Amino acid sequence: EVQLAESGGGLVQPGGSLRLSCATSGFTFSDHYIDWVRQAPGKGLEWVSRTRNKTKGYTTEYAASVKGRFTISRDASENSLYLQMNSLKTEDTAVYYCARVRWAQGSSSCDYWGQGTLVTVSS
Amino acid sequence: DIQLTQSPSFLSASVGDRVTITCRASQGISSILAWYQQKSGKAPKLLIYAASTLQSGVPSRFSGSGSGTEFTLTISSLQPEDFATYYCQQLNSFPLTFGGGTKVEIK
């Protein structure tokens, strides 16, 4: 069974740092791209970052709103994904989801999601 | 960036109704679009990928169509468990973007 589970959320002051983790199981971690997606309270979904698979050299992409502040990474030995968040702003307050990316029919989509972890940036 | 405009943003409907949600892209994205359902306090769930392909396990009352810049999600006969918020997402180019969402509520 494919599973993803986020952890590491919490309350942090503006300018602070936090590292989110996403533990995965039930699939070959190195074969899949994985995304981070966030949702501010009462708002819609916002794509944050992507890490590609081993074949693609684990290359990464970021939304402009987080580029230079957030870093996505993997630990293949732990089948885990991370999101290092630095220089946090109040507008980064959101539930953060990790999601497995699946390619089919020439299109990608997020077919499995974690339950999310809440990050609150406030003084 | 590719903007996705969903309409309507809010929809009130009854059980058994046929419901259609539209997603318009600011530029062509071929068929590289997905639809998700999100219930309150839960993670999104994939319904449709590649604009019109039903995800495994999703009821056949859900269908998607379109290509280029205009896409639709249709629920042929709304069921009580379908009351939720629906999002489209383009995965054609970075940054990946979502539509603003359509909340479907009980009339």
Tab-separated table of N, CA and C in Angstrom, chain B:
chain	number	residue	atom	x	y	z
B	1	ASP	N	3.644	32.641	-16.085
B	1	ASP	CA	2.946	31.565	-15.387
B	1	ASP	C	1.586	31.329	-16.043
B	2	ILE	N	1.157	30.075	-16.033
B	2	ILE	CA	-0.151	29.740	-16.581
B	2	ILE	C	-1.207	29.893	-15.488
B	3	GLN	N	-2.185	30.744	-15.757
B	3	GLN	CA	-3.276	30.950	-14.801
B	3	GLN	C	-4.426	30.009	-15.161
B	4	LEU	N	-5.017	29.412	-14.141
B	4	LEU	CA	-6.201	28.570	-14.322
B	4	LEU	C	-7.386	29.241	-13.637
B	5	THR	N	-8.434	29.471	-14.397
B	5	THR	CA	-9.631	30.116	-13.867
B	5	THR	C	-10.761	29.111	-13.831
B	6	GLN	N	-11.190	28.781	-12.625
B	6	GLN	CA	-12.300	27.852	-12.458
B	6	GLN	C	-13.608	28.604	-12.309
B	7	SER	N	-14.665	28.039	-12.882
B	7	SER	CA	-15.984	28.610	-12.686
B	7	SER	C	-17.034	27.502	-12.631
B	8	PRO	N	-18.076	27.665	-11.794
B	8	PRO	CA	-18.173	28.755	-10.831
B	8	PRO	C	-17.251	28.510	-9.639
B	9	SER	N	-17.116	29.474	-8.757
B	9	SER	CA	-16.317	29.273	-7.547
B	9	SER	C	-17.164	28.611	-6.459
B	10	PHE	N	-18.451	28.733	-6.601
B	10	PHE	CA	-19.378	28.127	-5.650
B	10	PHE	C	-20.586	27.604	-6.417
B	11	LEU	N	-21.057	26.442	-6.012
B	11	LEU	CA	-22.164	25.804	-6.723
B	11	LEU	C	-23.068	25.126	-5.697
B	12	SER	N	-24.340	25.418	-5.754
B	12	SER	CA	-25.311	24.778	-4.870
B	12	SER	C	-26.155	23.830	-5.722
B	13	ALA	N	-26.192	22.561	-5.355
B	13	ALA	CA	-26.884	21.574	-6.170
B	13	ALA	C	-27.539	20.513	-5.289
B	14	SER	N	-28.442	19.769	-5.886
B	14	SER	CA	-29.170	18.731	-5.176
B	14	SER	C	-28.647	17.354	-5.567
B	15	VAL	N	-28.869	16.381	-4.691
B	15	VAL	CA	-28.532	14.992	-5.009
B	15	VAL	C	-29.252	14.591	-6.301
B	16	GLY	N	-28.504	13.988	-7.206
B	16	GLY	CA	-29.049	13.572	-8.482
B	16	GLY	C	-28.824	14.566	-9.610
B	17	ASP	N	-28.430	15.786	-9.284
B	17	ASP	CA	-28.179	16.798	-10.310
B	17	ASP	C	-26.943	16.465	-11.135
B	18	ARG	N	-26.941	16.951	-12.372
B	18	ARG	CA	-25.748	16.916	-13.219
B	18	ARG	C	-25.002	18.220	-12.987
B	19	VAL	N	-23.713	18.099	-12.697
B	19	VAL	CA	-22.907	19.268	-12.336
B	19	VAL	C	-21.717	19.367	-13.285
B	20	THR	N	-21.448	20.588	-13.758
B	20	THR	CA	-20.304	20.813	-14.636
B	20	THR	C	-19.471	21.962	-14.089
B	21	ILE	N	-18.180	21.729	-13.987
B	21	ILE	CA	-17.221	22.736	-13.534
B	21	ILE	C	-16.255	22.989	-14.678
B	22	THR	N	-15.955	24.253	-14.919
B	22	THR	CA	-15.075	24.639	-16.021
B	22	THR	C	-13.746	25.150	-15.498
B	23	CYS	N	-12.684	24.831	-16.219
B	23	CYS	CA	-11.347	25.304	-15.899
B	23	CYS	C	-10.745	25.851	-17.190
B	24	ARG	N	-10.404	27.129	-17.191
B	24	ARG	CA	-9.815	27.765	-18.379
B	24	ARG	C	-8.366	28.144	-18.104
B	25	ALA	N	-7.488	27.770	-19.021
B	25	ALA	CA	-6.063	28.065	-18.898
B	25	ALA	C	-5.715	29.314	-19.694
B	26	SER	N	-4.776	30.087	-19.169
B	26	SER	CA	-4.391	31.338	-19.818
B	26	SER	C	-3.593	31.120	-21.097
B	27	GLN	N	-3.072	29.910	-21.267
B	27	GLN	CA	-2.437	29.507	-22.509
B	27	GLN	C	-2.591	28.006	-22.682
B	28	GLY	N	-2.348	27.534	-23.885
B	28	GLY	CA	-2.584	26.127	-24.173
B	28	GLY	C	-1.715	25.184	-23.359
B	29	ILE	N	-2.336	24.122	-22.835
B	29	ILE	CA	-1.615	23.142	-22.028
B	29	ILE	C	-1.857	21.725	-22.538
B	30	SER	N	-2.229	21.605	-23.815
B	30	SER	CA	-2.526	20.291	-24.381
B	30	SER	C	-3.576	19.614	-23.495
B	31	SER	N	-3.312	18.392	-23.058
B	31	SER	CA	-4.245	17.686	-22.159
B	31	SER	C	-3.610	17.420	-20.803
B	32	ILE	N	-2.629	18.250	-20.451
B	32	ILE	CA	-1.862	17.978	-19.234
B	32	ILE	C	-2.516	18.692	-18.052
B	33	LEU	N	-3.648	18.125	-17.649
B	33	LEU	CA	-4.469	18.706	-16.594
B	33	LEU	C	-5.050	17.597	-15.742
B	34	ALA	N	-5.106	17.868	-14.429
B	34	ALA	CA	-5.688	16.925	-13.483
B	34	ALA	C	-6.793	17.610	-12.688
B	35	TRP	N	-7.710	16.794	-12.199
B	35	TRP	CA	-8.786	17.269	-11.327
B	35	TRP	C	-8.687	16.538	-9.983
B	36	TYR	N	-8.882	17.284	-8.904
B	36	TYR	CA	-8.837	16.736	-7.557
B	36	TYR	C	-10.110	17.121	-6.801
B	37	GLN	N	-10.456	16.249	-5.862
B	37	GLN	CA	-11.545	16.510	-4.929
B	37	GLN	C	-10.936	16.660	-3.541
B	38	GLN	N	-11.377	17.663	-2.813
B	38	GLN	CA	-10.894	17.821	-1.433
B	38	GLN	C	-12.074	18.028	-0.494
B	39	LYS	N	-12.158	17.183	0.507
B	39	LYS	CA	-13.149	17.344	1.560
B	39	LYS	C	-12.504	18.060	2.734
B	40	SER	N	-13.342	18.688	3.533
B	40	SER	CA	-12.862	19.546	4.613
B	40	SER	C	-11.899	18.811	5.538
B	41	GLY	N	-10.724	19.389	5.727
B	41	GLY	CA	-9.750	18.821	6.646
B	41	GLY	C	-8.985	17.619	6.107
B	42	LYS	N	-9.201	17.288	4.847
B	42	LYS	CA	-8.560	16.113	4.252
B	42	LYS	C	-7.626	16.515	3.125
B	43	ALA	N	-6.752	15.588	2.742
B	43	ALA	CA	-5.866	15.811	1.593
B	43	ALA	C	-6.665	15.707	0.302
B	44	PRO	N	-6.204	16.374	-0.742
B	44	PRO	CA	-6.859	16.211	-2.050
B	44	PRO	C	-6.795	14.761	-2.526
B	45	LYS	N	-7.764	14.417	-3.359
B	45	LYS	CA	-7.842	13.079	-3.949
B	45	LYS	C	-7.893	13.226	-5.464
B	46	LEU	N	-7.050	12.487	-6.162
B	46	LEU	CA	-7.017	12.554	-7.620
B	46	LEU	C	-8.258	11.903	-8.218
B	47	LEU	N	-8.938	12.637	-9.091
B	47	LEU	CA	-10.113	12.113	-9.792
B	47	LEU	C	-9.814	11.794	-11.255
B	48	ILE	N	-9.217	12.744	-11.942
B	48	ILE	CA	-9.020	12.678	-13.391
B	48	ILE	C	-7.590	13.117	-13.695
B	49	TYR	N	-6.917	12.428	-14.606
B	49	TYR	CA	-5.619	12.884	-15.084
B	49	TYR	C	-5.613	12.871	-16.608
B	50	ALA	N	-4.623	13.535	-17.174
B	50	ALA	CA	-4.556	13.687	-18.627
B	50	ALA	C	-5.887	14.197	-19.183
B	51	ALA	N	-6.495	15.080	-18.439
B	51	ALA	CA	-7.725	15.802	-18.793
B	51	ALA	C	-8.990	14.951	-18.807
B	52	SER	N	-8.868	13.660	-19.164
B	52	SER	CA	-10.098	12.890	-19.352
B	52	SER	C	-10.018	11.444	-18.872
B	53	THR	N	-8.910	11.046	-18.272
B	53	THR	CA	-8.747	9.660	-17.831
B	53	THR	C	-9.123	9.520	-16.362
B	54	LEU	N	-10.046	8.631	-16.090
B	54	LEU	CA	-10.546	8.426	-14.733
B	54	LEU	C	-9.504	7.666	-13.909
B	55	GLN	N	-9.158	8.193	-12.750
B	55	GLN	CA	-8.240	7.511	-11.848
B	55	GLN	C	-8.894	6.218	-11.352
B	56	SER	N	-8.098	5.193	-11.198
B	56	SER	CA	-8.590	3.911	-10.702
B	56	SER	C	-9.333	4.089	-9.385
B	57	GLY	N	-10.500	3.474	-9.304
B	57	GLY	CA	-11.282	3.509	-8.078
B	57	GLY	C	-12.249	4.676	-7.983
B	58	VAL	N	-12.165	5.596	-8.902
B	58	VAL	CA	-13.070	6.761	-8.882
B	58	VAL	C	-14.366	6.378	-9.609
B	59	PRO	N	-15.518	6.700	-9.030
B	59	PRO	CA	-16.793	6.313	-9.661
B	59	PRO	C	-16.948	6.878	-11.064
B	60	SER	N	-17.624	6.129	-11.907
B	60	SER	CA	-17.768	6.507	-13.310
B	60	SER	C	-18.688	7.697	-13.531
B	61	ARG	N	-19.372	8.171	-12.491
B	61	ARG	CA	-20.186	9.388	-12.648
B	61	ARG	C	-19.312	10.629	-12.844
B	62	PHE	N	-18.019	10.501	-12.523
B	62	PHE	CA	-17.079	11.592	-12.771
B	62	PHE	C	-16.487	11.437	-14.178
B	63	SER	N	-16.410	12.544	-14.906
B	63	SER	CA	-15.766	12.515	-16.208
B	63	SER	C	-15.108	13.859	-16.472
B	64	GLY	N	-14.064	13.830	-17.295
B	64	GLY	CA	-13.363	15.043	-17.660
B	64	GLY	C	-13.230	15.135	-19.169
B	65	SER	N	-13.180	16.362	-19.659
B	65	SER	CA	-13.005	16.558	-21.100
B	65	SER	C	-12.255	17.854	-21.336
B	66	GLY	N	-11.835	18.028	-22.588
B	66	GLY	CA	-11.186	19.269	-22.992
B	66	GLY	C	-9.731	19.089	-23.352
B	67	SER	N	-9.201	20.090	-23.999
B	67	SER	CA	-7.780	20.167	-24.320
B	67	SER	C	-7.477	21.598	-24.724
B	68	GLY	N	-6.200	21.936	-24.692
B	68	GLY	CA	-5.834	23.302	-25.049
B	68	GLY	C	-6.013	24.258	-23.890
B	69	THR	N	-7.093	25.019	-23.916
B	69	THR	CA	-7.310	26.008	-22.864
B	69	THR	C	-8.621	25.837	-22.101
B	70	GLU	N	-9.488	24.959	-22.553
B	70	GLU	CA	-10.776	24.820	-21.858
B	70	GLU	C	-11.055	23.365	-21.486
B	71	PHE	N	-11.391	23.187	-20.219
B	71	PHE	CA	-11.572	21.857	-19.657
B	71	PHE	C	-12.824	21.842	-18.800
B	72	THR	N	-13.444	20.669	-18.710
B	72	THR	CA	-14.605	20.532	-17.841
B	72	THR	C	-14.513	19.263	-17.017
B	73	LEU	N	-15.043	19.347	-15.815
B	73	LEU	CA	-15.268	18.191	-14.946
B	73	LEU	C	-16.781	18.069	-14.801
B	74	THR	N	-17.305	16.903	-15.076
B	74	THR	CA	-18.739	16.670	-14.969
B	74	THR	C	-19.017	15.554	-13.976
B	75	ILE	N	-19.986	15.787	-13.127
B	75	ILE	CA	-20.523	14.739	-12.250
B	75	ILE	C	-21.929	14.468	-12.767
B	76	SER	N	-22.159	13.274	-13.270
B	76	SER	CA	-23.409	13.008	-13.994
B	76	SER	C	-24.628	12.965	-13.072
B	77	SER	N	-24.443	12.484	-11.844
B	77	SER	CA	-25.550	12.413	-10.896
B	77	SER	C	-24.953	12.592	-9.506
B	78	LEU	N	-25.085	13.782	-8.978
B	78	LEU	CA	-24.412	14.155	-7.732
B	78	LEU	C	-24.887	13.277	-6.573
B	79	GLN	N	-23.918	12.753	-5.825
B	79	GLN	CA	-24.210	11.915	-4.664
B	79	GLN	C	-23.826	12.653	-3.385
B	80	PRO	N	-24.392	12.243	-2.251
B	80	PRO	CA	-24.105	12.964	-0.993
B	80	PRO	C	-22.607	13.067	-0.689
B	81	GLU	N	-21.841	12.042	-1.058
B	81	GLU	CA	-20.408	12.056	-0.754
B	81	GLU	C	-19.608	12.947	-1.704
B	82	ASP	N	-20.258	13.532	-2.708
B	82	ASP	CA	-19.572	14.383	-3.668
B	82	ASP	C	-19.511	15.844	-3.244
B	83	PHE	N	-20.154	16.177	-2.157
B	83	PHE	CA	-20.121	17.567	-1.706
B	83	PHE	C	-18.737	17.841	-1.131
B	84	ALA	N	-18.003	18.720	-1.816
B	84	ALA	CA	-16.589	18.933	-1.560
B	84	ALA	C	-16.126	20.122	-2.397
B	85	THR	N	-14.825	20.400	-2.341
B	85	THR	CA	-14.237	21.412	-3.202
B	85	THR	C	-13.396	20.716	-4.273
B	86	TYR	N	-13.504	21.205	-5.496
B	86	TYR	CA	-12.820	20.592	-6.631
B	86	TYR	C	-11.804	21.579	-7.207
B	87	TYR	N	-10.627	21.046	-7.523
B	87	TYR	CA	-9.540	21.858	-8.074
B	87	TYR	C	-9.027	21.249	-9.378
B	88	CYS	N	-8.718	22.105	-10.341
B	88	CYS	CA	-7.955	21.667	-11.502
B	88	CYS	C	-6.496	22.060	-11.297
B	89	GLN	N	-5.591	21.351	-11.938
B	89	GLN	CA	-4.159	21.630	-11.858
B	89	GLN	C	-3.534	21.398	-13.224
B	90	GLN	N	-2.730	22.376	-13.662
B	90	GLN	CA	-1.982	22.161	-14.904
B	90	GLN	C	-0.577	21.695	-14.536
B	91	LEU	N	-0.113	20.674	-15.264
B	91	LEU	CA	1.220	20.119	-15.032
B	91	LEU	C	2.022	20.189	-16.328
B	92	ASN	N	1.674	21.152	-17.178
B	92	ASN	CA	2.338	21.293	-18.469
B	92	ASN	C	3.656	22.040	-18.353
B	93	SER	N	3.707	23.036	-17.477
B	93	SER	CA	4.925	23.823	-17.355
B	93	SER	C	5.040	24.406	-15.959
B	94	PHE	N	6.264	24.705	-15.557
B	94	PHE	CA	6.527	25.271	-14.238
B	94	PHE	C	6.396	26.786	-14.274
B	95	PRO	N	5.883	27.390	-13.213
B	95	PRO	CA	5.410	26.716	-11.996
B	95	PRO	C	4.080	26.026	-12.224
B	96	LEU	N	3.934	24.840	-11.646
B	96	LEU	CA	2.654	24.159	-11.714
B	96	LEU	C	1.623	25.035	-10.982
B	97	THR	N	0.412	25.054	-11.496
B	97	THR	CA	-0.603	25.924	-10.895
B	97	THR	C	-1.926	25.197	-10.749
B	98	PHE	N	-2.685	25.648	-9.755
B	98	PHE	CA	-4.027	25.138	-9.487
B	98	PHE	C	-5.046	26.224	-9.804
B	99	GLY	N	-6.241	25.781	-10.149
B	99	GLY	CA	-7.361	26.695	-10.199
B	99	GLY	C	-7.758	27.104	-8.788
B	100	GLY	N	-8.619	28.110	-8.688
B	100	GLY	CA	-9.006	28.644	-7.397
B	100	GLY	C	-9.966	27.767	-6.613
B	101	GLY	N	-10.509	26.745	-7.257
B	101	GLY	CA	-11.398	25.821	-6.564
B	101	GLY	C	-12.867	26.116	-6.813
B	102	THR	N	-13.669	25.052	-6.774
B	102	THR	CA	-15.128	25.161	-6.868
B	102	THR	C	-15.720	24.390	-5.706
B	103	LYS	N	-16.424	25.100	-4.842
B	103	LYS	CA	-17.046	24.452	-3.695
B	103	LYS	C	-18.445	24.018	-4.091
B	104	VAL	N	-18.739	22.740	-3.945
B	104	VAL	CA	-20.048	22.189	-4.275
B	104	VAL	C	-20.777	21.914	-2.972
B	105	GLU	N	-21.885	22.604	-2.782
B	105	GLU	CA	-22.655	22.460	-1.537
B	105	GLU	C	-24.059	21.966	-1.826
B	106	ILE	N	-24.699	21.482	-0.770
B	106	ILE	CA	-26.050	20.935	-0.889
B	106	ILE	C	-27.072	22.062	-0.965
B	107	LYS	N	-27.958	21.960	-1.950
B	107	LYS	CA	-29.035	22.945	-2.067
B	107	LYS	C	-30.109	22.629	-1.016
